[in-house]
Short mmCIF file of C-alpha atoms and ligand atoms in Angstrom, two decimals:
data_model
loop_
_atom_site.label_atom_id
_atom_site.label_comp_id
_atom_site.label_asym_id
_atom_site.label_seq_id
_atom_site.Cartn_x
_atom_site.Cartn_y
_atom_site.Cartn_z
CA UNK A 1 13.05 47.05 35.02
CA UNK A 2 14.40 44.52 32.46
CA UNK A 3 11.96 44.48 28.99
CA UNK A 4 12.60 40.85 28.78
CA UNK A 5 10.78 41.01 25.04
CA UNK A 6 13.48 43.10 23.63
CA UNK A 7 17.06 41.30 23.51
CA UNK A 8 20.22 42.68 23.45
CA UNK A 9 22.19 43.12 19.82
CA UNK A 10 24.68 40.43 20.63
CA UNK A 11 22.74 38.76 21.99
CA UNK A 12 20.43 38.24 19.07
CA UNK A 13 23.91 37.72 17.10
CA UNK A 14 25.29 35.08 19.33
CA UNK A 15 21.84 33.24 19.00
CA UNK A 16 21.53 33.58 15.18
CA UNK A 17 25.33 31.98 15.32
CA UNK A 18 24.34 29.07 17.32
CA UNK A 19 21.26 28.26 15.37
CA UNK A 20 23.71 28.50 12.26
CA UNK A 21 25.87 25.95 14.02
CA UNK A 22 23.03 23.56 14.91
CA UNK A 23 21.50 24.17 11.76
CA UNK A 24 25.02 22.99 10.24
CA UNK A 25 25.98 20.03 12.77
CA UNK A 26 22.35 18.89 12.07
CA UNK A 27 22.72 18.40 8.26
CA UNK A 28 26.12 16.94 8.74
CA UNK A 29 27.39 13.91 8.11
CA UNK A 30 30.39 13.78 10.99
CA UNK A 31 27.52 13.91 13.11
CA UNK A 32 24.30 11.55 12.00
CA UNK A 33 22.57 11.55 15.41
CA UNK A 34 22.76 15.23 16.07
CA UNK A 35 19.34 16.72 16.79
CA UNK A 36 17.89 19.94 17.07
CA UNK A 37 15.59 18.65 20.27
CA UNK A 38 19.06 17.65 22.18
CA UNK A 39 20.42 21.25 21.47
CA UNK A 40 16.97 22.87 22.74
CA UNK A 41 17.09 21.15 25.34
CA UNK A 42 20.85 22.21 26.44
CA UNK A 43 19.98 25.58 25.86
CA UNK A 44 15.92 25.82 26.81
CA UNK A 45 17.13 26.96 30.77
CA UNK A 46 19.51 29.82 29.12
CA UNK A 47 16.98 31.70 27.26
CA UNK A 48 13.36 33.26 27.95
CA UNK A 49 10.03 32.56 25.89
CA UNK A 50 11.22 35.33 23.13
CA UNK A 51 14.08 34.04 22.44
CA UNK A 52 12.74 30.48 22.17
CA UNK A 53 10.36 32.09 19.48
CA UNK A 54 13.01 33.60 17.73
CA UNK A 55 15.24 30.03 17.37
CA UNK A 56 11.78 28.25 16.28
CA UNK A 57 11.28 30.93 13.58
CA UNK A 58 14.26 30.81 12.39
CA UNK A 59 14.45 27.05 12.48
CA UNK A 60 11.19 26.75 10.73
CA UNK A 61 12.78 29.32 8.16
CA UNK A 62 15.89 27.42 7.53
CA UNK A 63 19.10 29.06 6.99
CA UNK A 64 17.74 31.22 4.13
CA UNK A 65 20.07 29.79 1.85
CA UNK A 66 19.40 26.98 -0.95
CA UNK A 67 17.81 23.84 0.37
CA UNK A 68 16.53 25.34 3.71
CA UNK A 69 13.56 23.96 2.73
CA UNK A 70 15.15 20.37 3.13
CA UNK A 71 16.91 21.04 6.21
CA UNK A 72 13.04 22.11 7.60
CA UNK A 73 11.31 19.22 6.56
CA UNK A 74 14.21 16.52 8.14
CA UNK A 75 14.29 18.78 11.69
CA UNK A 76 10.49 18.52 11.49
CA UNK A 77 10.46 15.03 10.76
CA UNK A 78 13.10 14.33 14.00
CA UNK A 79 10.82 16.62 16.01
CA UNK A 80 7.39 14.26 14.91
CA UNK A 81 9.12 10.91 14.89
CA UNK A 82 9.38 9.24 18.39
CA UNK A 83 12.94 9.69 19.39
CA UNK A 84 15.53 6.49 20.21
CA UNK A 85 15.05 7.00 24.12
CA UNK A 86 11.64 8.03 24.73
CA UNK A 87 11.08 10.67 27.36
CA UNK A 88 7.43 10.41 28.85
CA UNK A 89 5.45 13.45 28.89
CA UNK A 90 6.57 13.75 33.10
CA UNK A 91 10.10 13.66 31.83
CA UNK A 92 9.80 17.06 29.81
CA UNK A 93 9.62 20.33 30.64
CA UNK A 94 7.18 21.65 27.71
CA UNK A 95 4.51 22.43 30.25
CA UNK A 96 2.81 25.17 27.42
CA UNK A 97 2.42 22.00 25.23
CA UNK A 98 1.23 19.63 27.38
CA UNK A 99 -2.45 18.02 26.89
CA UNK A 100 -4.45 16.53 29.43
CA UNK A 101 -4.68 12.91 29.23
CA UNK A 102 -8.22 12.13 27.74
CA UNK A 103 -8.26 9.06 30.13
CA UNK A 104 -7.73 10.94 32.99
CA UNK A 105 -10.41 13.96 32.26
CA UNK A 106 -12.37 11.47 30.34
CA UNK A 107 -16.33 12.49 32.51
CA UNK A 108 -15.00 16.18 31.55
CA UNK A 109 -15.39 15.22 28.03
CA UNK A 110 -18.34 13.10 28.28
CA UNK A 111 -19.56 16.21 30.23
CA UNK A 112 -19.07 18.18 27.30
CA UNK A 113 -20.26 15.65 24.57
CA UNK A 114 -24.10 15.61 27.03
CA UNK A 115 -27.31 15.96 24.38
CA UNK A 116 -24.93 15.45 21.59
CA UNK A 117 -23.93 12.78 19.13
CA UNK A 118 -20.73 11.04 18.75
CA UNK A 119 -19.03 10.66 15.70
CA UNK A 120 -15.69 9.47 15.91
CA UNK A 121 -13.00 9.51 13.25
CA UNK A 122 -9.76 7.75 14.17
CA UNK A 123 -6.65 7.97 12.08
CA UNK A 124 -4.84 4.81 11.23
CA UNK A 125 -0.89 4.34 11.72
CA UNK A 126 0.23 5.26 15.28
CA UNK A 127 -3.32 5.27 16.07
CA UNK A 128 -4.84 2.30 15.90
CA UNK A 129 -1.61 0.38 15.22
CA UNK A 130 2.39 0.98 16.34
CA UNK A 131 4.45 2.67 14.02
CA UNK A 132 6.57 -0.36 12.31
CA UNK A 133 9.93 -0.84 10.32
CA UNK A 134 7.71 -2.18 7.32
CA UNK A 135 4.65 -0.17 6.90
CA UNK A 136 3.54 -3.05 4.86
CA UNK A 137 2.83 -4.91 8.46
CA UNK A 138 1.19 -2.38 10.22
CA UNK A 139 -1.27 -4.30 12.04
CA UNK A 140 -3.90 -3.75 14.59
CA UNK A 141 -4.17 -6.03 17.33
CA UNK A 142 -8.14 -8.42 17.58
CA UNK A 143 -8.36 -6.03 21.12
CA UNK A 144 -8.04 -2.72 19.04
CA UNK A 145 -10.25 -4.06 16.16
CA UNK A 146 -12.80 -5.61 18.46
CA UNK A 147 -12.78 -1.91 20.10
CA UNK A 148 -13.75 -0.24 17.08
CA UNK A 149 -16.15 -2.86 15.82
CA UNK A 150 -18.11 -1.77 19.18
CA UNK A 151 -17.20 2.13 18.99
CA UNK A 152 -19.22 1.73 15.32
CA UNK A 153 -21.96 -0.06 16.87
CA UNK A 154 -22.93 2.66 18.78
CA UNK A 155 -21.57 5.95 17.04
CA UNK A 156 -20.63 6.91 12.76
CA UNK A 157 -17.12 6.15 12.78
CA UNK A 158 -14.62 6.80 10.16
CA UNK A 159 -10.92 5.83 9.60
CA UNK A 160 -9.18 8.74 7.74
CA UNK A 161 -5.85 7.75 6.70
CA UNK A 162 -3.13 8.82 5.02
CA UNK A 163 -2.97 5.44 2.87
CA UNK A 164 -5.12 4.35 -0.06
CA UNK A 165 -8.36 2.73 0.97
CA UNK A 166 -7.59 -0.96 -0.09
CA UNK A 167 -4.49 -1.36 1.83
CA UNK A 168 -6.28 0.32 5.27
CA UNK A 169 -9.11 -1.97 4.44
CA UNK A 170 -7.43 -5.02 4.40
CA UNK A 171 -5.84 -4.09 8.10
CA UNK A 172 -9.00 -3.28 9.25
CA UNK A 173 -11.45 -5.63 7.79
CA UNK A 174 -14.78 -3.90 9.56
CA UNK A 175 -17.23 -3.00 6.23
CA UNK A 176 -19.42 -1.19 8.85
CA UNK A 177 -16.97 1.71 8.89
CA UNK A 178 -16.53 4.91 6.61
CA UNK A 179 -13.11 5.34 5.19
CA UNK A 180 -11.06 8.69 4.04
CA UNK A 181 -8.53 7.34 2.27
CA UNK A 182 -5.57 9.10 0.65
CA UNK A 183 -5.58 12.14 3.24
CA UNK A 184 -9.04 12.01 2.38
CA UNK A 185 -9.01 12.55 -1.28
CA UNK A 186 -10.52 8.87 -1.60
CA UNK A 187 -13.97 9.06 0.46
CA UNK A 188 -16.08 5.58 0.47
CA UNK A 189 -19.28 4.63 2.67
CA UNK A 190 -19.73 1.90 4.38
CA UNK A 191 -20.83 -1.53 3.08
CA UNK A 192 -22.73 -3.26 5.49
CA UNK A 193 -25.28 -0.90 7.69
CA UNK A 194 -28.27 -1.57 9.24
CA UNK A 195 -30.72 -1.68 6.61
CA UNK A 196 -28.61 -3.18 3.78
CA UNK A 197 -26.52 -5.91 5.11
CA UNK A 198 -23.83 -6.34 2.57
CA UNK A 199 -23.30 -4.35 -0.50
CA UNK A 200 -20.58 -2.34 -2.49
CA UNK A 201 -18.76 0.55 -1.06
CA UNK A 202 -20.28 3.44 -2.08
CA UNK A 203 -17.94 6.06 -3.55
CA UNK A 204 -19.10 9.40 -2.32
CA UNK A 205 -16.07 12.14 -3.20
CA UNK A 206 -12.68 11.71 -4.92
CA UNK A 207 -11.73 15.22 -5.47
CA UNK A 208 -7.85 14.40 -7.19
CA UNK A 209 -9.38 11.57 -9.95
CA UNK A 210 -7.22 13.14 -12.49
CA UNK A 211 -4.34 13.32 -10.58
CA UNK A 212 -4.18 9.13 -11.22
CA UNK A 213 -1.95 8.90 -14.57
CA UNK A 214 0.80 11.71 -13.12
CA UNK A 215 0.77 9.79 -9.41
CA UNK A 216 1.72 6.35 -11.01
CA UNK A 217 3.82 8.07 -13.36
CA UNK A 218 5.88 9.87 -10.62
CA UNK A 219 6.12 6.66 -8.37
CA UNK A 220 7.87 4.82 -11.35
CA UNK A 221 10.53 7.79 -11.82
CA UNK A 222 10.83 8.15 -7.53
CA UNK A 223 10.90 4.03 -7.31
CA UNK A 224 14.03 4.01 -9.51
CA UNK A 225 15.85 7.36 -8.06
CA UNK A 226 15.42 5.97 -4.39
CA UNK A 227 17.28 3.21 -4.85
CA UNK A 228 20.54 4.48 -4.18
CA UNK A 229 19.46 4.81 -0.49
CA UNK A 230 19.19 2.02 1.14
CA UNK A 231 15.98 1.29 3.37
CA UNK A 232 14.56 4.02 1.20
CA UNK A 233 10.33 2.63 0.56
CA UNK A 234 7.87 4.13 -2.01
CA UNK A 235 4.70 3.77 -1.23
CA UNK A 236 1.84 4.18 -4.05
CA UNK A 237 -1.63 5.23 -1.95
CA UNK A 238 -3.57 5.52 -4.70
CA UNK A 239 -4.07 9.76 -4.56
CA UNK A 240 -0.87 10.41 -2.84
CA UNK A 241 2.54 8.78 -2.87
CA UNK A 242 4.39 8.29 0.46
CA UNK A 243 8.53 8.08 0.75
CA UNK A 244 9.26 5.96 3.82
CA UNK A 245 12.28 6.54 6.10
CA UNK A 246 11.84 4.87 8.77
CA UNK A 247 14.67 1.83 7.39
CA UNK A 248 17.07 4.89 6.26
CA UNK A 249 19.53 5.49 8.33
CA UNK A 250 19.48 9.38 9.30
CA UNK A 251 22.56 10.39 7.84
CA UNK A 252 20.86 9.65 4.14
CA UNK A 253 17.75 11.45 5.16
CA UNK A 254 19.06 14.42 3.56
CA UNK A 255 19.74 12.98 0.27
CA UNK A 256 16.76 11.33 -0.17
CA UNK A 257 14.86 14.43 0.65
CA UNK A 258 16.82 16.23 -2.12
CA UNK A 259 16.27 13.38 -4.44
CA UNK A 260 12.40 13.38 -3.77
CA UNK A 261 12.15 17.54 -4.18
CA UNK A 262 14.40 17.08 -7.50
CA UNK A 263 11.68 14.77 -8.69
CA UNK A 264 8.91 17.06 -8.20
CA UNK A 265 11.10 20.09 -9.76
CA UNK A 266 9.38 18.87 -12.42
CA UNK A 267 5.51 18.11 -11.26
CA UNK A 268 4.45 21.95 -10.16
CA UNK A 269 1.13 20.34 -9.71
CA UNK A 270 2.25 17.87 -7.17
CA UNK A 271 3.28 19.31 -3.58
CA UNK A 272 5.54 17.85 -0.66
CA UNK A 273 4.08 17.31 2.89
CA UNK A 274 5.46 15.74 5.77
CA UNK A 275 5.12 13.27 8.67
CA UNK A 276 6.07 10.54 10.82
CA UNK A 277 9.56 9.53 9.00
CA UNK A 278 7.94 10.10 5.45
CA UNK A 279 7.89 12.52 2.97
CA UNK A 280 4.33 12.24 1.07
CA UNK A 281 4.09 14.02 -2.65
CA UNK A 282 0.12 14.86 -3.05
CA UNK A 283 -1.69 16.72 -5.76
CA UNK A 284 -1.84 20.68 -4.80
CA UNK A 285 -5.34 21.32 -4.16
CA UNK A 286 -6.92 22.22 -1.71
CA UNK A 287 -7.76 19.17 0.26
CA UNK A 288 -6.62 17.50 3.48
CA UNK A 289 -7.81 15.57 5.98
CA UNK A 290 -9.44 18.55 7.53
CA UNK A 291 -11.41 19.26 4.88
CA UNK A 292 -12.64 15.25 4.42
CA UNK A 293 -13.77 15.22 8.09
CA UNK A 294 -16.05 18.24 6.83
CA UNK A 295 -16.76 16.56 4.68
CA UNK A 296 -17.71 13.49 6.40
CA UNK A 297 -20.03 15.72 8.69
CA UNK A 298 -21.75 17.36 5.56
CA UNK A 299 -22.94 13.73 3.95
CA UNK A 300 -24.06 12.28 7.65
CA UNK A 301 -26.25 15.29 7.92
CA UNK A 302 -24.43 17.49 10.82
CA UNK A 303 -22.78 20.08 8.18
CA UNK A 304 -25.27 23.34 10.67
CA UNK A 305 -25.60 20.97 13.72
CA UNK A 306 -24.98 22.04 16.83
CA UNK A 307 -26.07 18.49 18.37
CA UNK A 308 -23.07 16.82 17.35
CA UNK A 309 -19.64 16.03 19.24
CA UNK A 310 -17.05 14.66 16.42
CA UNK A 311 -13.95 13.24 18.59
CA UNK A 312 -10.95 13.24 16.10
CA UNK A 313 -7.84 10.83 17.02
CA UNK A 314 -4.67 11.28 15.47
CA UNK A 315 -0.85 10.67 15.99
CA UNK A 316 0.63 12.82 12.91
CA UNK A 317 0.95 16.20 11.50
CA UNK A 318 -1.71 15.47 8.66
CA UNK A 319 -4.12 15.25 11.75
CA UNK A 320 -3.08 18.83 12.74
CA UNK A 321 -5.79 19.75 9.60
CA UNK A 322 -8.78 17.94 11.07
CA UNK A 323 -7.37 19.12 15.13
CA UNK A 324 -7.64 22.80 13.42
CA UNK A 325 -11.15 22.53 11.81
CA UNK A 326 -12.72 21.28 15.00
CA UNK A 327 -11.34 24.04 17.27
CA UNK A 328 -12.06 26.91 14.56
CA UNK A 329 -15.83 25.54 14.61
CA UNK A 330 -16.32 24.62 18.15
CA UNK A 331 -17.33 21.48 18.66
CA UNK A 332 -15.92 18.54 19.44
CA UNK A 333 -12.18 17.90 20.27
CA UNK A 334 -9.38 16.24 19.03
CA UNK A 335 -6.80 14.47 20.56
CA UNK A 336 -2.98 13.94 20.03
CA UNK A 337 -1.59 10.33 20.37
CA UNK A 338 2.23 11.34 21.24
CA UNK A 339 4.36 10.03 24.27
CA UNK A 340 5.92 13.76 24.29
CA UNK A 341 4.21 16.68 24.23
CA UNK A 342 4.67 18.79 21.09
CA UNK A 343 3.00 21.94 19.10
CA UNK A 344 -0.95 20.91 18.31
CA UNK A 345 -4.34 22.27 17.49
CA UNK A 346 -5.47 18.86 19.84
CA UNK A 347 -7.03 19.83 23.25
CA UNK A 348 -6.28 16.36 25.10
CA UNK A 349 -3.91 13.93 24.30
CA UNK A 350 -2.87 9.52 24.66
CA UNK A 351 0.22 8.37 25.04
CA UNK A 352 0.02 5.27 22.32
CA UNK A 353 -2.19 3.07 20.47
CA UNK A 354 -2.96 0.69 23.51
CA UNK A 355 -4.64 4.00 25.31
CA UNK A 356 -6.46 4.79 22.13
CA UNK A 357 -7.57 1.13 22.86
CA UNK A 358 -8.88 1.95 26.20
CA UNK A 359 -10.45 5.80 25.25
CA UNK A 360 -12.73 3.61 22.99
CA UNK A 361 -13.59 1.25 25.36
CA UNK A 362 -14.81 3.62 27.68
CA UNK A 363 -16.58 5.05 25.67
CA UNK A 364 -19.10 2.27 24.34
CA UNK A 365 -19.61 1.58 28.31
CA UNK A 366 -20.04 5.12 28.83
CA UNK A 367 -22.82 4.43 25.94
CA UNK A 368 -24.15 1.18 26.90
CA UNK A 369 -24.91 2.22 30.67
CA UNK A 370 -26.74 5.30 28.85
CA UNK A 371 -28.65 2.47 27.13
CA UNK A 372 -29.32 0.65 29.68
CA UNK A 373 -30.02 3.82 31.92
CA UNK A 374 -32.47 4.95 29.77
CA UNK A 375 -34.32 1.00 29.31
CA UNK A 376 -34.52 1.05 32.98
CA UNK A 377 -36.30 4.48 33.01
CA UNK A 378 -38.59 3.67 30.17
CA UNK A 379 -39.83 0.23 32.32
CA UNK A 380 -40.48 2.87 35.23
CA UNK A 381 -42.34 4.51 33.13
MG1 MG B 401 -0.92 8.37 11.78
#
C-alpha cells in the first residue's frame, strides 16, 4: 500500500520549485495581484494533507534567503485581509478550518455558558465596525452601539483593541465599558457603573509606560520614510504604532515593509507584528491581548473561577492571543469574525460585523427572558 506521508524525492523537488516560483511571482512587480491563495487553490486538488503541510512550512519560512521575513509578513497579510472577490465560507473547500456559525449553534453555547457568568470582550475594527479605506472613519453604526450598550447592561464587557484608548473611545462613546487599549498595554475601567454614576477612568495596568518617548520618537522617523509610498498611513496608538496599507497599492507593499523593518534595525526593543493590511511596531515584552483579557478576568475577580464563561470576539490575528488563552484554560470560547474560513484558536465563527450585531442581541434576550423567567418564578413563590 501507498505511505501517503512519505513523498517521493522529485516530488518533494518539484514542490520546493514551485513554491520558489510562487514565492518569486508573489514578490514581483510584473505581477501585483499574484497571490499565494490563487496558487493553493490551483494546486490544493493535486496534492495530499502532507504535502499541503510541507508548502505552508515552507511558506511560513520564506525562501531562507534575505528578507524572507518580508515576503512572510505580506503573504500573511493577503491571507488575513478580505480578498477583492469574496468567496463565502460555502464557496471554499477548507472544511478542516471551518467554524460553526455561532448564530446557528447559538442554544449549544448558551448550553455551555448554564450556571456561569458572561463576560464578553469584543475587539474593535472588523468587529464592531467594517474595515474602511481611512481608519480614521471607522465607525460603528447606533444598531451596533445600541447592542453593546445592552450587552453591558447585563454582562462586564470590554473592548480590547489594537488602537489607543482615546481614539476607540471617541467611536464608541459608552463610559460603562472597560477598555484594553493598545493590544492591551493601556488597561482603563469604566467611568460610569452602578454605584458611581460618572467619574474618571480609572487606570488599572499600563505595562509599556516607558516605552512612550521611543514610540513618538519612532513615529516621527517612520512618518517621514513612508512618504515615498503613496496611501502609506502611520498611525500613533499611544503604546504601539500601526503602518496602514490598506490605500497602498499591493505592488508597494513590499517596499514599505522593508522601509518599516529598516526603521526598527535600529529599535531592538521594539518588535513587528502583523494584521489586517497593517504592519504594527510594539514594544517587545511580553504582552498581548491575550494576556490583557487575563488580565481583565484577574481585576473582575474570576482569575480561579470556574463560574465564569468569557466569550471573546475578534476579526484579526492579534485576537488569535486571547482565542489561545481561552482554549488552553477551558472556559469560554472565542469566535472568529471572517467571511472565509482560515487557521484559528476560535471554536465558532461570524461572517461580519452586522452578525456580531445580531450574536449580541441574542444574547441580552437570551438574558432578559432569564430575568424575567426567574421574576415569574419568584412571584410563584
Ligand atoms: Mg480587529
Amino acid at each position: 500500500m501507498m505511505n501517503h506521508n512519505v513523498m517521493a524525492p522529485d516530488l518533494k523537488s518539484q514542490i520546493n520549485a514551485v513554491i520558489t516560483a510562487m514565492l518569486w511571482i508573489s514578490n514581483s512587480p510584473v505581477f501585483p495581484g499574484a497571490g499565494i491563495p490563487e496558487f493553493m487553490a490551483l494546486l490544493r486538488e493535486f496534492l495530499g494533507k502532507s504535502q499541503k503541510k510541507l508548502m505552508m512550512k515552507r511558506l511560513k519560512d520564506g525562501d531562507g534567503k534575505g528578507g524572507a521575513k518580508v515576503t512572510s509578513w505580506i503573504d500573511s497579510m493577503r491571507a488575513s485581509s478580505p480578498p477583492r472577490v469574496r468567496p463565502t465560507i460555502h464557496d471554499c473547500d477548507n472544511s478542516d478550518l471551518l467554524r460553526p456559525s455561532a448564530l446557528n449553534v447559538f442554544d449549544q453555547i448558551i448550553y455551555k455558558s448554564r450556571g456561569k457568568k458572561i463576560i464578553t470582550f469584543l475587539d474593535y475594527d472588523g468587529t464592531l465596525s467594517p474595515i474602511v479605506a481611512d481608519p480614521e472613519k471607522a465607525f460603528m453604526t447606533e444598531k451596533m452601539r445600541e447592542a453593546v450598550k445592552n450587552i453591558a447592561r447585563h454582562f462586564p464587557t470590554a473592548i480590547v483593541t489594537g488602537r489607543c484608548i482615546d481614539k476607540v473611545y471617541n467611536f464608541v462613546r459608552l463610559a460603562e465599558l472597560y477598555y484594553a487599549g493598545s493590544h492591551g498595554m493601556d488597561i482603563k475601567g469604566p467611568t460610569k457603573t452602578r454605584n458611581s454614576k460618572k467619574g474618571k477612568r480609572a487606570v488599572l495596568f499600563q505595562p509599556a509606560s516607558q516605552f512612550l518617548p521611543t514610540i513618538n520618537e519612532v513615529e516621527k522617523i517612520l512618518v517621514e520614510k513612508t512618504k515615498s509610498v503613496p496611501g502609506a498611513m502611520v498611525e500613533n496608538n499611544k503604546f504601539c504604532l500601526s503602518v496602514h496599507f490598506r490605500c497602498v497599492e499591493e505592488k508597494s507593499w513590499g517596499a514599505l515593509a522593508e522601509q518599516v523593518k529598516s526603521v526598527l534595525n535600529d529599535y531592538p526593543k521594539l518588535r513587528l507584528t502583523q494584521g489586517r493590511k497593517v504592519l504594527e511596531i510594539r514594544p517587545n515584552i511580553k504582552w498581548d491581548k491575550g494576556k490583557a483579557l487575563e488580565f481583565l478576568l484577574r481585576s473582575l475577580g474570576y482569575a480561579k473561577s470556574q463560574d465564569v464563561f468569557p466569550i471573546y470576539i475578534g476579526d484579526d490575528r492579534t485576537d488569535e492571543d486571547a482565542f489561545k488563552v481561552l482554549r488552553n484554560r477551558g472556559q469560554g470560547i472565542g469566535i472568529l469574525v471572517s467571511k472565509v474560513p482560515r487557521e484559528t484558536e476560535a471554536s465558532y465563527s461570524l461572517q461580519d460585523p452586522s452578525e456580531v450585531e445580531q450574536f449580541l442581541r441574542r444574547l441580552v434576550e437570551y438574558k432578559r427572558s432569564r430575568v424575567n423567567l426567574t421574576s415569574v418564578e419568584t412571584c410563584r413563590l
